[in-house]
Amino acid sequence: MLTFLMHCRIAWSDYFTGTPTQIQQKEYGTKQTPSDSSVHVSNCLFKSIKSTGNGGALSCNTSVASLLVESSTFFSCKTSSSNGGAIYFSNTNSGQCVLNRLCGNDCSTTTSSSNGQFAYVYVKNDAISMNYVDYSSFSRCVNMNTDTWHTLYQQYGKIYCSSVNISMNKYYGVTGMNYNPYSDSNSVTCSLSYSTFVDNTATGYNCIWITGTGANSEIKSCNILRNMQV
């Protein structure tokens, strides 16, 4: 029998307005594809899910404008598609996404030429659209096929990552994070702080990759230890 550990919850109103569709306190063995404009996933377990489309466990396309996923676990979620071993979110017209207090273990794509072995997130490309990952841990995600990239693939918007642990993952390249924030010369639109990257192995490229011409980015108070490029 599944027992849920009730964490200190994040209120929807801390980030977004309106009333979301709630997905709460459930165990899932199949991929969820919510299509409402606002979606709040909390205190859920996604376990041993295999998918053939983007997002092994949770997939949100352009109909979802606001996504908050919090206090949830993703264990052995995989997809044979190209993007998002566990989570896929893509809405460049109006999208915002917040991932908070997540645990991810053994999640990945299973194919070559793939991105975001745990999460693939595209939001609206402006200075106010949220693309956040906080207080989360992602480990033992492995895909040794050719051109396999990123534990977290975060594109556009304001990218903030705080207190994130990414450890013991292994791919072709960028075993930590790939950031491509909104370019704003007047403010920091990409911040990585108080996070840990330990014992990740890349066969071709590095651990952290920040792109975006003209964007101001920062890395502060992080542990980056024993990551290897072989």
Short mmCIF file of C-alpha atoms in Angstrom, two decimals:
data_model
loop_
_atom_site.label_atom_id
_atom_site.label_comp_id
_atom_site.label_asym_id
_atom_site.label_seq_id
_atom_site.Cartn_x
_atom_site.Cartn_y
_atom_site.Cartn_z
CA MET A 1 0.00 0.00 0.00
CA LEU A 2 1.32 3.42 -0.97
CA THR A 3 1.98 5.83 1.90
CA PHE A 4 2.39 9.49 0.98
CA LEU A 5 4.81 11.69 2.85
CA MET A 6 3.13 15.06 3.15
CA HIS A 7 5.81 17.67 2.63
CA CYS A 8 5.47 21.35 3.33
CA ARG A 9 3.36 22.24 0.33
CA ILE A 10 3.83 25.10 -2.06
CA ALA A 11 0.69 27.09 -2.72
CA TRP A 12 -0.35 27.52 -6.33
CA SER A 13 -0.80 31.23 -5.60
CA ASP A 14 2.90 31.50 -4.71
CA TYR A 15 3.58 31.34 -8.45
CA PHE A 16 0.43 31.55 -10.54
CA THR A 17 -3.07 33.00 -10.60
CA GLY A 18 -6.38 31.30 -11.24
CA THR A 19 -7.60 27.83 -10.27
CA PRO A 20 -5.63 24.85 -11.64
CA THR A 21 -6.56 21.28 -12.41
CA GLN A 22 -5.31 19.26 -9.42
CA ILE A 23 -3.42 15.96 -9.71
CA GLN A 24 -2.75 14.97 -6.11
CA GLN A 25 -1.79 12.05 -3.87
CA LYS A 26 -1.87 9.31 -6.48
CA GLU A 27 0.42 6.57 -7.75
CA TYR A 28 0.71 6.30 -11.51
CA GLY A 29 1.97 3.46 -13.66
CA THR A 30 1.04 5.10 -16.96
CA LYS A 31 1.95 8.45 -18.50
CA GLN A 32 -0.24 11.43 -17.69
CA THR A 33 -1.03 13.99 -20.41
CA PRO A 34 -3.06 16.82 -18.86
CA SER A 35 -4.41 19.37 -21.32
CA ASP A 36 -5.98 22.09 -19.15
CA SER A 37 -4.42 25.55 -19.20
CA SER A 38 -3.27 25.33 -15.56
CA VAL A 39 -2.02 22.10 -13.94
CA HIS A 40 -0.83 21.46 -10.37
CA VAL A 41 0.75 18.06 -9.64
CA SER A 42 1.58 17.37 -5.98
CA ASN A 43 2.44 14.44 -3.70
CA CYS A 44 2.38 11.87 -6.49
CA LEU A 45 4.48 8.81 -7.31
CA PHE A 46 5.25 8.02 -10.94
CA LYS A 47 6.76 4.54 -11.02
CA SER A 48 8.10 2.17 -13.70
CA ILE A 49 6.47 3.94 -16.64
CA LYS A 50 7.47 3.28 -20.23
CA SER A 51 6.32 5.63 -22.97
CA THR A 52 6.75 6.02 -26.71
CA GLY A 53 6.13 9.79 -26.78
CA ASN A 54 7.85 12.84 -25.36
CA GLY A 55 7.81 12.74 -21.56
CA GLY A 56 8.04 9.32 -19.97
CA ALA A 57 5.70 10.08 -17.04
CA LEU A 58 4.22 13.55 -17.55
CA SER A 59 3.74 15.34 -20.86
CA CYS A 60 2.30 18.83 -21.39
CA ASN A 61 2.08 20.46 -24.79
CA THR A 62 0.91 23.90 -25.92
CA SER A 63 -2.52 23.71 -24.26
CA VAL A 64 -0.88 23.92 -20.80
CA ALA A 65 0.27 27.46 -19.99
CA SER A 66 1.15 27.03 -16.28
CA LEU A 67 2.61 23.88 -14.71
CA LEU A 68 3.61 23.36 -11.08
CA VAL A 69 4.97 19.94 -10.10
CA GLU A 70 5.89 19.61 -6.41
CA SER A 71 6.65 17.08 -3.69
CA SER A 72 6.56 14.15 -6.12
CA THR A 73 8.78 11.19 -7.03
CA PHE A 74 9.67 9.83 -10.46
CA PHE A 75 11.22 6.35 -10.34
CA SER A 76 12.31 4.39 -13.43
CA CYS A 77 10.33 6.49 -15.91
CA LYS A 78 11.54 6.16 -19.49
CA THR A 79 10.58 7.07 -23.03
CA SER A 80 11.73 5.81 -26.40
CA SER A 81 11.09 9.27 -27.85
CA SER A 82 13.64 12.07 -28.08
CA ASN A 83 12.71 14.46 -25.26
CA GLY A 84 12.06 14.24 -21.53
CA GLY A 85 12.66 10.91 -19.84
CA ALA A 86 10.24 11.81 -17.03
CA ILE A 87 8.79 15.30 -17.70
CA TYR A 88 8.09 17.13 -20.96
CA PHE A 89 6.74 20.69 -21.11
CA SER A 90 6.68 22.83 -24.24
CA ASN A 91 4.76 26.08 -24.67
CA THR A 92 6.79 28.94 -26.12
CA ASN A 93 3.70 31.12 -26.65
CA SER A 94 2.61 31.54 -23.02
CA GLY A 95 4.22 28.73 -20.98
CA GLN A 96 5.69 28.81 -17.47
CA CYS A 97 6.90 25.83 -15.43
CA VAL A 98 7.99 25.32 -11.80
CA LEU A 99 9.47 22.03 -10.50
CA ASN A 100 9.80 22.00 -6.71
CA ARG A 101 10.85 19.30 -4.23
CA LEU A 102 11.10 16.49 -6.77
CA CYS A 103 13.00 13.21 -6.52
CA GLY A 104 14.07 11.60 -9.78
CA ASN A 105 15.88 8.26 -9.99
CA ASP A 106 16.69 6.06 -13.00
CA CYS A 107 14.77 8.19 -15.50
CA SER A 108 15.91 8.68 -19.09
CA THR A 109 15.14 8.40 -22.74
CA THR A 110 16.17 5.09 -24.29
CA THR A 111 17.14 6.37 -27.73
CA SER A 112 20.01 8.20 -29.40
CA SER A 113 19.98 11.94 -30.19
CA SER A 114 17.80 12.84 -27.20
CA ASN A 115 17.50 15.77 -24.79
CA GLY A 116 16.50 16.16 -21.16
CA GLN A 117 17.00 12.71 -19.69
CA PHE A 118 14.88 13.74 -16.69
CA ALA A 119 13.11 16.91 -17.83
CA TYR A 120 12.73 18.86 -21.05
CA VAL A 121 11.21 22.31 -20.44
CA TYR A 122 10.50 25.07 -22.99
CA VAL A 123 8.69 28.20 -21.77
CA LYS A 124 7.86 31.61 -23.27
CA ASN A 125 11.04 33.52 -24.01
CA ASP A 126 10.74 36.73 -21.99
CA ALA A 127 12.14 38.13 -18.75
CA ILE A 128 9.17 37.23 -16.55
CA SER A 129 8.22 33.70 -17.61
CA MET A 130 9.26 31.25 -14.89
CA ASN A 131 11.46 28.25 -15.65
CA TYR A 132 12.36 27.15 -12.11
CA VAL A 133 13.75 24.00 -10.47
CA ASP A 134 14.18 24.11 -6.68
CA TYR A 135 14.97 21.77 -3.76
CA SER A 136 15.13 18.66 -5.95
CA SER A 137 17.38 15.65 -6.54
CA PHE A 138 18.05 13.75 -9.78
CA SER A 139 20.36 10.74 -9.77
CA ARG A 140 21.35 7.52 -11.55
CA CYS A 141 19.86 8.57 -14.87
CA VAL A 142 21.85 6.72 -17.54
CA ASN A 143 21.67 6.63 -21.33
CA MET A 144 24.85 5.62 -23.13
CA ASN A 145 23.50 5.91 -26.67
CA THR A 146 25.07 8.41 -29.09
CA ASP A 147 24.21 12.11 -28.69
CA THR A 148 22.29 11.78 -25.42
CA TRP A 149 22.18 15.02 -23.47
CA HIS A 150 21.28 16.80 -20.22
CA THR A 151 19.67 15.78 -16.96
CA LEU A 152 17.70 19.04 -17.11
CA TYR A 153 17.13 20.81 -20.41
CA GLN A 154 15.74 24.28 -19.65
CA GLN A 155 15.07 26.64 -22.50
CA TYR A 156 13.95 30.29 -22.42
CA GLY A 157 12.38 32.52 -19.81
CA LYS A 158 13.88 33.34 -16.43
CA ILE A 159 15.79 30.26 -15.27
CA TYR A 160 16.36 29.85 -11.53
CA CYS A 161 17.73 26.66 -9.98
CA SER A 162 18.34 26.56 -6.23
CA SER A 163 19.32 23.69 -3.92
CA VAL A 164 19.37 21.05 -6.64
CA ASN A 165 21.34 17.80 -6.41
CA ILE A 166 22.44 16.16 -9.67
CA SER A 167 24.64 13.14 -9.05
CA MET A 168 25.78 9.84 -10.59
CA ASN A 169 24.24 10.42 -14.00
CA LYS A 170 25.86 9.25 -17.22
CA TYR A 171 25.26 10.37 -20.83
CA TYR A 172 27.09 11.45 -23.93
CA GLY A 173 27.15 15.10 -22.89
CA VAL A 174 26.07 17.77 -20.37
CA THR A 175 25.31 15.41 -17.49
CA GLY A 176 24.07 18.31 -15.38
CA MET A 177 22.05 21.14 -16.86
CA ASN A 178 21.69 22.97 -20.15
CA TYR A 179 20.44 26.56 -19.79
CA ASN A 180 19.31 28.92 -22.54
CA PRO A 181 17.73 31.89 -20.70
CA TYR A 182 16.09 35.03 -22.03
CA SER A 183 18.76 37.54 -23.05
CA ASP A 184 18.51 40.70 -20.94
CA SER A 185 21.59 42.82 -20.41
CA ASN A 186 19.98 44.64 -17.49
CA SER A 187 19.24 41.69 -15.20
CA VAL A 188 20.32 38.15 -14.32
CA THR A 189 17.99 35.74 -16.10
CA CYS A 190 19.86 32.54 -15.25
CA SER A 191 20.89 31.71 -11.68
CA LEU A 192 22.27 28.44 -10.31
CA SER A 193 22.81 28.53 -6.55
CA TYR A 194 23.43 26.27 -3.54
CA SER A 195 23.42 23.18 -5.73
CA THR A 196 25.54 20.04 -5.98
CA PHE A 197 26.94 18.23 -9.04
CA VAL A 198 28.89 15.12 -8.04
CA ASP A 199 30.18 11.98 -9.82
CA ASN A 200 28.52 12.60 -13.18
CA THR A 201 30.17 11.12 -16.27
CA ALA A 202 30.00 12.44 -19.83
CA THR A 203 31.54 10.48 -22.68
CA GLY A 204 31.70 13.45 -25.04
CA TYR A 205 31.04 16.84 -23.45
CA ASN A 206 30.83 18.68 -20.15
CA CYS A 207 28.58 18.90 -17.07
CA ILE A 208 27.00 22.38 -17.21
CA TRP A 209 26.27 24.32 -20.37
CA ILE A 210 24.91 27.89 -20.35
CA THR A 211 24.01 29.37 -23.73
CA GLY A 212 22.11 32.49 -24.78
CA THR A 213 23.94 35.41 -26.39
CA GLY A 214 23.74 38.55 -24.26
CA ALA A 215 22.21 36.82 -21.23
CA ASN A 216 23.54 37.49 -17.73
CA SER A 217 24.08 34.25 -15.82
CA GLU A 218 25.54 33.34 -12.44
CA ILE A 219 26.73 30.26 -10.56
CA LYS A 220 27.16 30.80 -6.83
CA SER A 221 27.78 28.69 -3.71
CA CYS A 222 27.72 25.35 -5.55
CA ASN A 223 29.58 22.06 -5.10
CA ILE A 224 30.92 20.77 -8.43
CA LEU A 225 33.01 17.70 -7.64
CA ARG A 226 34.44 14.63 -9.39
CA ASN A 227 32.57 15.08 -12.65
CA MET A 228 34.33 13.36 -15.51
CA GLN A 229 34.54 13.81 -19.26
CA VAL A 230 36.01 10.67 -20.71
#
